Coordinates of C-alpha atoms in Angstrom, one line a residue:
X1 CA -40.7 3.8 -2.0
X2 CA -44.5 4.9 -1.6
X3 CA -45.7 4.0 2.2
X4 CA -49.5 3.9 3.3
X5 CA -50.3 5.5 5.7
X6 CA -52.3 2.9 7.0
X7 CA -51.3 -0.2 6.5
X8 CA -53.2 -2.8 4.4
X9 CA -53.8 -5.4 7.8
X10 CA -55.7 -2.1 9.7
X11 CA -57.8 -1.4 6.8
X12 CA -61.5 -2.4 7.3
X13 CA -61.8 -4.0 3.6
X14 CA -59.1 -6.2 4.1
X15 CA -60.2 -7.7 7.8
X16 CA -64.0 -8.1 5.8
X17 CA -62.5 -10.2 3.3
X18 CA -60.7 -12.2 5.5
X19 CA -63.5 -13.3 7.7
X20 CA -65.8 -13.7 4.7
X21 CA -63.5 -16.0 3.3
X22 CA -63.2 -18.3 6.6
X23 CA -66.6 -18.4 7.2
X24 CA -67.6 -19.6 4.1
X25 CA -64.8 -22.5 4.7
X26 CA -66.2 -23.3 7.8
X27 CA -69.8 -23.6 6.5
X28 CA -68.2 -25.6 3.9
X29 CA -66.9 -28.3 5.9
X30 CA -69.9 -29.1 8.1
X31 CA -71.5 -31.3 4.3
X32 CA -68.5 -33.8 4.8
X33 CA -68.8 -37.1 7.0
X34 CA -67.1 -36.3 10.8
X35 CA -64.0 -37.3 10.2
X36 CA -63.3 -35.2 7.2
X37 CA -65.3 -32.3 8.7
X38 CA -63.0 -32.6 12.2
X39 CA -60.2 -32.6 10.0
X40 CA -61.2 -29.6 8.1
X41 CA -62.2 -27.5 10.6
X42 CA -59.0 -27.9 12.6
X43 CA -56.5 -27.4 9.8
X44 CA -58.4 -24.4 8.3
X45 CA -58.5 -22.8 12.1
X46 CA -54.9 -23.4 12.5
X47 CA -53.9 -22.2 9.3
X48 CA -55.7 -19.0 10.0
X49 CA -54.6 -18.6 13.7
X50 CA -50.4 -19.0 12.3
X51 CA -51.0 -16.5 9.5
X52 CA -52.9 -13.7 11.5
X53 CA -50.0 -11.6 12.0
X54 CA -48.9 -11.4 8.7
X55 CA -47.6 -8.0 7.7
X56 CA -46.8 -8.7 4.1
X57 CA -49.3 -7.4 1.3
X58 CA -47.0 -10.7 -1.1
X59 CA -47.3 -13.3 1.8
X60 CA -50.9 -12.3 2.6
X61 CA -52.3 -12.4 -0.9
X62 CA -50.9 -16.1 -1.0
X63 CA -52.3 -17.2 1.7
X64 CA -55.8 -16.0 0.6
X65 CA -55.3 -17.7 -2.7
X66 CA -54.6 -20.7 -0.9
X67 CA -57.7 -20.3 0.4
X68 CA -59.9 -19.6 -2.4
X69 CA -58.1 -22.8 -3.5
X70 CA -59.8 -25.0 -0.9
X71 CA -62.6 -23.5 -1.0
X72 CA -63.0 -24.3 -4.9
X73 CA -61.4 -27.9 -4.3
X74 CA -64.6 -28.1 -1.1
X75 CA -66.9 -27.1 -3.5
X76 CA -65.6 -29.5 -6.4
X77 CA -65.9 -32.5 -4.1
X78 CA -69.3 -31.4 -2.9
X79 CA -70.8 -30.8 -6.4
X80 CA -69.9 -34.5 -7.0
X81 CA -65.7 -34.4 -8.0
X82 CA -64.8 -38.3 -7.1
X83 CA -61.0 -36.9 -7.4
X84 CA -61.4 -34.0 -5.6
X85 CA -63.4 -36.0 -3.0
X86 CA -61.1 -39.2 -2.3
X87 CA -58.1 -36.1 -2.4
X88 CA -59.6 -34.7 0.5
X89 CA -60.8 -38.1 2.0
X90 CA -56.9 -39.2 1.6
X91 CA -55.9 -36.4 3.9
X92 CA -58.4 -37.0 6.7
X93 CA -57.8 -40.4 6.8
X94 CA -53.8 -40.4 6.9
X95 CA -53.3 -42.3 3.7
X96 CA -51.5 -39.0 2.2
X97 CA -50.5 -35.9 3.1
X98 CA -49.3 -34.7 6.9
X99 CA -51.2 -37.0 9.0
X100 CA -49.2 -39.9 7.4
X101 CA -46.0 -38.7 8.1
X102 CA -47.3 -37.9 12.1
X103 CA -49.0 -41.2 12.2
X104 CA -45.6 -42.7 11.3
X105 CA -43.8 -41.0 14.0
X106 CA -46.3 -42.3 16.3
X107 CA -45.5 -46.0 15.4
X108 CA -42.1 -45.7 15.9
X109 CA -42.0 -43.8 19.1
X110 CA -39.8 -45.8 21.2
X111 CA -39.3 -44.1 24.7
X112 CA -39.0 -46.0 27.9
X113 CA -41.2 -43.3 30.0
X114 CA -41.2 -39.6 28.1
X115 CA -44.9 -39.5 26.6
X116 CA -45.6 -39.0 23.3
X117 CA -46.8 -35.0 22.7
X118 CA -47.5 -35.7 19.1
X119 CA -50.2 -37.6 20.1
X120 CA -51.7 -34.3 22.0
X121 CA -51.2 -32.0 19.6
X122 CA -50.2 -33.1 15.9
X123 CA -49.4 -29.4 14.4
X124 CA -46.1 -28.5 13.0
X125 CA -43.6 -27.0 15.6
X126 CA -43.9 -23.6 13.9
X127 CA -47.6 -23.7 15.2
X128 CA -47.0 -25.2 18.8
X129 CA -44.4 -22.2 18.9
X130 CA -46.6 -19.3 17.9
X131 CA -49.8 -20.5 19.3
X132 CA -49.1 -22.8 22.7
X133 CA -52.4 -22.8 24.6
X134 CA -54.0 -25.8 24.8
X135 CA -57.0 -24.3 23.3
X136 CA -55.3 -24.5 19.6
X137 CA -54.0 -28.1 19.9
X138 CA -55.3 -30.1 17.6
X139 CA -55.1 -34.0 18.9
X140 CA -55.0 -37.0 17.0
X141 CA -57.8 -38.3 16.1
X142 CA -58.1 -42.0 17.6
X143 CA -61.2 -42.5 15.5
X144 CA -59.0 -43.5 12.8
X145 CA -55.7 -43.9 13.9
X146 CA -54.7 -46.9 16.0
X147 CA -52.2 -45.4 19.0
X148 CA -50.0 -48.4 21.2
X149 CA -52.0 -48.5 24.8
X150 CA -48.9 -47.8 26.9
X151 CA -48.9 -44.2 25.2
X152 CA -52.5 -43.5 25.9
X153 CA -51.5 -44.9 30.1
X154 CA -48.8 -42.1 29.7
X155 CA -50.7 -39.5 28.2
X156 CA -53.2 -40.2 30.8
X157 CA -51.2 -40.3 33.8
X158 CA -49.4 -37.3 32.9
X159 CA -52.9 -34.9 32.8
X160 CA -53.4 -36.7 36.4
X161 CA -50.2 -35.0 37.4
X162 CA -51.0 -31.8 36.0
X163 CA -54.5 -31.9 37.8
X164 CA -53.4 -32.6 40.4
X165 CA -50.4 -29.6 40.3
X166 CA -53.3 -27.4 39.9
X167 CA -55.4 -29.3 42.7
X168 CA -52.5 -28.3 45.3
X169 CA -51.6 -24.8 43.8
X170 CA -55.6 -23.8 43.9
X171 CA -55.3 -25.3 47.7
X172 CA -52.5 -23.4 48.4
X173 CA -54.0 -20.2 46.9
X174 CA -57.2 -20.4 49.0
X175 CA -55.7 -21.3 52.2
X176 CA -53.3 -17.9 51.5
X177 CA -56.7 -16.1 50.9
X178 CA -58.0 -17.4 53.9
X179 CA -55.0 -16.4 56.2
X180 CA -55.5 -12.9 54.6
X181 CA -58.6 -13.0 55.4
X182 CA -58.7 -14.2 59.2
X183 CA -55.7 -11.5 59.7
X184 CA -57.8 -8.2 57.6
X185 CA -60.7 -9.2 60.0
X186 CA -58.8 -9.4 63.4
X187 CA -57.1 -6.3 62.3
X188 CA -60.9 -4.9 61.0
X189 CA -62.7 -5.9 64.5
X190 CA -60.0 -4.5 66.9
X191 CA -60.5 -1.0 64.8
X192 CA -57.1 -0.9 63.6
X193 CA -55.9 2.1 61.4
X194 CA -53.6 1.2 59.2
X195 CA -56.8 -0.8 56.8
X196 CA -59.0 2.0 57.1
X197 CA -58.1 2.9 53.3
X198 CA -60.0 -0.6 52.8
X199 CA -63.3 0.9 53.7
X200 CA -64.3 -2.0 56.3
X201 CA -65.9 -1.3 59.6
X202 CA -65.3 -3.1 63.0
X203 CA -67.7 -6.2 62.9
X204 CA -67.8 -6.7 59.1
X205 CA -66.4 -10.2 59.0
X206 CA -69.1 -11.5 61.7
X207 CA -71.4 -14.5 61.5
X208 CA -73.6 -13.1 64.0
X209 CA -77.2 -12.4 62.9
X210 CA -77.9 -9.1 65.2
X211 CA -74.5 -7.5 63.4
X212 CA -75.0 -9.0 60.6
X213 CA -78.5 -7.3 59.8
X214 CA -77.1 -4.3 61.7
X215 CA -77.4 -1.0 59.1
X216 CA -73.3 -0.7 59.6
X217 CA -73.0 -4.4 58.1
X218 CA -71.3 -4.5 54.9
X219 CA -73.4 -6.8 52.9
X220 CA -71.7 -9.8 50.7
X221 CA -68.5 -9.9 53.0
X222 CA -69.3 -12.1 55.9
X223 CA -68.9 -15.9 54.4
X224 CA -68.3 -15.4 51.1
X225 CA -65.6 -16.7 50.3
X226 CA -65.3 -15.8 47.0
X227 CA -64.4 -11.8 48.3
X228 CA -60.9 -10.8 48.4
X229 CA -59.6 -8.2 50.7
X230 CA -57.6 -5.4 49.5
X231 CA -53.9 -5.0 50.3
X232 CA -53.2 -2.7 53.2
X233 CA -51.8 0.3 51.6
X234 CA -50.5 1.9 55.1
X235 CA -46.9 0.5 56.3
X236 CA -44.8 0.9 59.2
X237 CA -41.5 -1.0 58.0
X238 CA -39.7 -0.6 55.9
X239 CA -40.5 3.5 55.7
X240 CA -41.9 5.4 52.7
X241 CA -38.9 7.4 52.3
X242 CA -35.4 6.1 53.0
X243 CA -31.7 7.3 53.1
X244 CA -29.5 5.3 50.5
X245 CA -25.4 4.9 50.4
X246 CA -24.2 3.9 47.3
X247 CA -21.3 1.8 47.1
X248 CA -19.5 4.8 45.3
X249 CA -20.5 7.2 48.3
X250 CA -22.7 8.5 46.7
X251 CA -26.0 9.5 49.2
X252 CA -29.3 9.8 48.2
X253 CA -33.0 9.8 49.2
X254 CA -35.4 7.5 47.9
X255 CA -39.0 6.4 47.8
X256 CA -39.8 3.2 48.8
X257 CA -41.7 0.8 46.3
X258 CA -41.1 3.2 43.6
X259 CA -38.8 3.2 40.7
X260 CA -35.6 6.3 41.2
X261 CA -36.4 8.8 38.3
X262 CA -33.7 9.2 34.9
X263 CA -31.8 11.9 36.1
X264 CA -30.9 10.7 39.8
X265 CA -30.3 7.1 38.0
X266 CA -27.3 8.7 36.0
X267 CA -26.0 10.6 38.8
X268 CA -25.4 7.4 40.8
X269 CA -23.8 5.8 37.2
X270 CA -21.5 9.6 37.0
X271 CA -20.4 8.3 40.4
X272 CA -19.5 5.2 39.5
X273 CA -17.8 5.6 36.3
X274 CA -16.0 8.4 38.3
X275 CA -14.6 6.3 40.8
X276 CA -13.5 3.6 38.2
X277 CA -11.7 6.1 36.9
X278 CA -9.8 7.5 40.1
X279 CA -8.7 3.8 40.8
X280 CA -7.8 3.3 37.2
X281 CA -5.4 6.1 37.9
X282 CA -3.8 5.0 40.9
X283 CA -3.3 1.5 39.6
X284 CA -1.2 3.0 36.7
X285 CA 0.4 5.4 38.8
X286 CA 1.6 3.2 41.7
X287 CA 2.4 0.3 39.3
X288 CA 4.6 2.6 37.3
X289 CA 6.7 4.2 40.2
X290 CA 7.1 0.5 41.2
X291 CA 8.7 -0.9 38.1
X292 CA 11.1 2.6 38.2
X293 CA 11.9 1.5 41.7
X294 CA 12.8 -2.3 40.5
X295 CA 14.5 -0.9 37.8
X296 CA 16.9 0.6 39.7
X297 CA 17.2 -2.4 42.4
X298 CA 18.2 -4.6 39.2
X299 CA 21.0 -1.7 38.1
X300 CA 22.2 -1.5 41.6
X301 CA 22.5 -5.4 41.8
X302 CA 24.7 -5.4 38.4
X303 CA 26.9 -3.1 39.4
X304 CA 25.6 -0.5 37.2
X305 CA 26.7 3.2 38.4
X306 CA 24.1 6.0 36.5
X307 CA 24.0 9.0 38.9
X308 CA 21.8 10.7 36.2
X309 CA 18.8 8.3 35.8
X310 CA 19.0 7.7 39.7
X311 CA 18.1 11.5 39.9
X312 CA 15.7 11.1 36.6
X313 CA 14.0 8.3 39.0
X314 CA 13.8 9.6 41.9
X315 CA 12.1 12.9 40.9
X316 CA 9.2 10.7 38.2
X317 CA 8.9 8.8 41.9
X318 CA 8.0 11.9 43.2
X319 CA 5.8 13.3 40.0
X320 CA 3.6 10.6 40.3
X321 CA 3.9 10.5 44.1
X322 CA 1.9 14.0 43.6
X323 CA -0.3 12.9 41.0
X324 CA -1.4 10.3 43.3
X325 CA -2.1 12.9 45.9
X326 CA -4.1 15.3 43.4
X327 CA -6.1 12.7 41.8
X328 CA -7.2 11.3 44.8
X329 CA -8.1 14.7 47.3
X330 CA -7.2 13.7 50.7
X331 CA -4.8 11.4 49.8
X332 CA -7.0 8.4 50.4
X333 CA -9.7 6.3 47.7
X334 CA -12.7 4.5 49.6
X335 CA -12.0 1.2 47.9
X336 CA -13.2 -0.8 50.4
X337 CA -16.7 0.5 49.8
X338 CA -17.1 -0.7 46.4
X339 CA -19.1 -3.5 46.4
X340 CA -16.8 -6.5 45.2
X341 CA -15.9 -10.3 45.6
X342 CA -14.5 -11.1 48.8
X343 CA -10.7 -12.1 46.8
X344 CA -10.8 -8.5 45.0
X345 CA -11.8 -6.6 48.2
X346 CA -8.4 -8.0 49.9
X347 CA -6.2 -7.4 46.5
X348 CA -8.0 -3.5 46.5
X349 CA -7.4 -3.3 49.9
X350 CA -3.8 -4.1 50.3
X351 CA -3.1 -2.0 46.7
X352 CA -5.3 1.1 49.0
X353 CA -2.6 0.4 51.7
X354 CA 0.7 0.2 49.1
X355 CA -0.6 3.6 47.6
X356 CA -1.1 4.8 50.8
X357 CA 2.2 4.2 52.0
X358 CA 4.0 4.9 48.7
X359 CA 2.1 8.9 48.4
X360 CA 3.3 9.8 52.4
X361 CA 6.9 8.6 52.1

């Protein structure tokens, strides 16, 4: 199948036609009475806004038809169309169409203390989805749609709240500022150091007119409260480079604040997987001399006399005895330093101690 190389949504000719054809719909609208034109305007917005991000050259071209098609039923009803005109009066006015079928769900909104959102913003929920900033809501339109007071009291005491939850936060956001600002200019006035990378002299934050007219006075600092101070770059704790122990044992060094790069990242996973795989081993090791070892308690117990698989025992006890040993180095596996729940660091522990004691009988 034959690709573009640019697509059809990046070409130029495309973008052109698309804004021609939602001007002219816009200028369209503003020869209808206000509630037809509100109506109009909103819809034909938010019908633009959903589809932006279409990618199909099939879904795009209908969507532009559908356009054209208002735009001829607009011009219909303009040029003196009583059908096309009550069609389109009928739809602004919730007697057909969308609005009806919101204005119904408004009626029988039946909530003890939820508020009713529809009343906010009456789109379809596709819409709200891919466009949720208040900017794109489109309300409902109490010039012709009656809405129960109680809703309205809700709706109203609920953008109270909200202002103010963004009263406090703002409050809470200044009086940070300030505190960063009353420490940067203690630390600025008693010459420190470490904010020398913020290019502020000793005296910058004063109120005082000889310093302040002074030629070493940074102008626009001292009460403006609208200036925010730059982050000390310059640290003491924790330090800019820092010896790491991974729970596998592995060591490493690394730079503080900044992400470890691809290569040490897999090292650390090698060492994990690798000691997974060592304790996977001794699991299956010591579990299996075990169950020999029961096996032959249970013979013993019956009365059962087999000199030969006693002897065929005895030395797989000591096989895997060995392998234990090999697979492990020293003899010993840092469980204990994986990082675990506290349940599974006792079982690991005491299963560390069992193959312990089972590879130095």
């Amino acid at each position: 199948m034959f690709r573009p190389r640019t697509p059809f949504f990046r070409k130029s000719a495309h973008k052109h036609h698309v804004l021609c054809e939602y001007r002219k719909l816009l200028r369209q609208t503003k020869q209808f009475d206000p509630v037809e034109q509100t109506y109009l305007r909103s819809w034909i917005r938010e019908r633009f806004h959903h589809n932006k991000r279409q990618t199909s050259p099939t879904q795009a071209s209908q969507y532009l038809s559908d356009g054209t098609w208002a735009s001829l039923v607009m011009s219909a009803a303009l040029n003196g169309s009583t059908t096309q005109r009550q069609y389109i009066s009928d739809l602004a006015y919730g007697r057909t169409g969308y609005l009806k079928d919101v204005a119904q769900q408004v009626r029988e909104f039946n909530h003890p203390t939820k508020p009713c959102q529809t009343i906010r913003d009456v789109r379809p929920r596709s819409s709200r989805i891919h466009q949720p900033h208040k900017a794109y809501w489109i309300p409902l339109d109490l010039r012709v749609f009656s809405v129960p007071q109680h809703l309205l009291d809700r709706i109203r005491d609920e953008d109270e709240r909200d202002r103010l939850r963004e009263r406090r936060k703002r409050q809470r956001r200044e009086l940070r500022l300030a505190r960063e600002i009353s420490e940067l200019t203690n630390a600025v006035n008693e010459g420190n150091h470490a904010v020398r990378d913020s290019g502020l002299l000793p005296e910058a934050f004063t109120s005082v007119p000889a310093v302040a007219k002074s030629p070493l006075h940074i102008p626009g600092v001292a009460g403006n409260p609208l200036w925010i101070p730059p982050r000390i770059k310059l640290r003491l704790d924790p330090p800019f480079v820092q010896h790491v122990r991974a729970s596998s044992g592995f060591e490493l060094y690394k730079v503080n604040g900044r992400k470890p790069p691809h290569w040490l990242a897999a090292k650390v996973a090698a060492s994990y997987r690798k000691l997974s795989h060592r304790l996977h081993l001794h699991e299956f090791y010591y579990y299996f001399a075990q169950d020999l070892k029961l096996e032959e308690e249970f013979e013993a117990r019956l009365g059962v006399y087999d000199p030969g698989y006693w002897i065929y025992a005895s030395n797989y006890r000591e096989y895997l005895r060995n392998k234990i040993k090999e697979s492990s180095g020293n003899g010993s596996v840092d469980v204990g330093s994986c990082e675990m729940g506290a349940e599974e660091w006792d079982s690991r522990a005491m299963l560390q101690r069992a193959m312990q004691e089972f590879a130095n009988e």
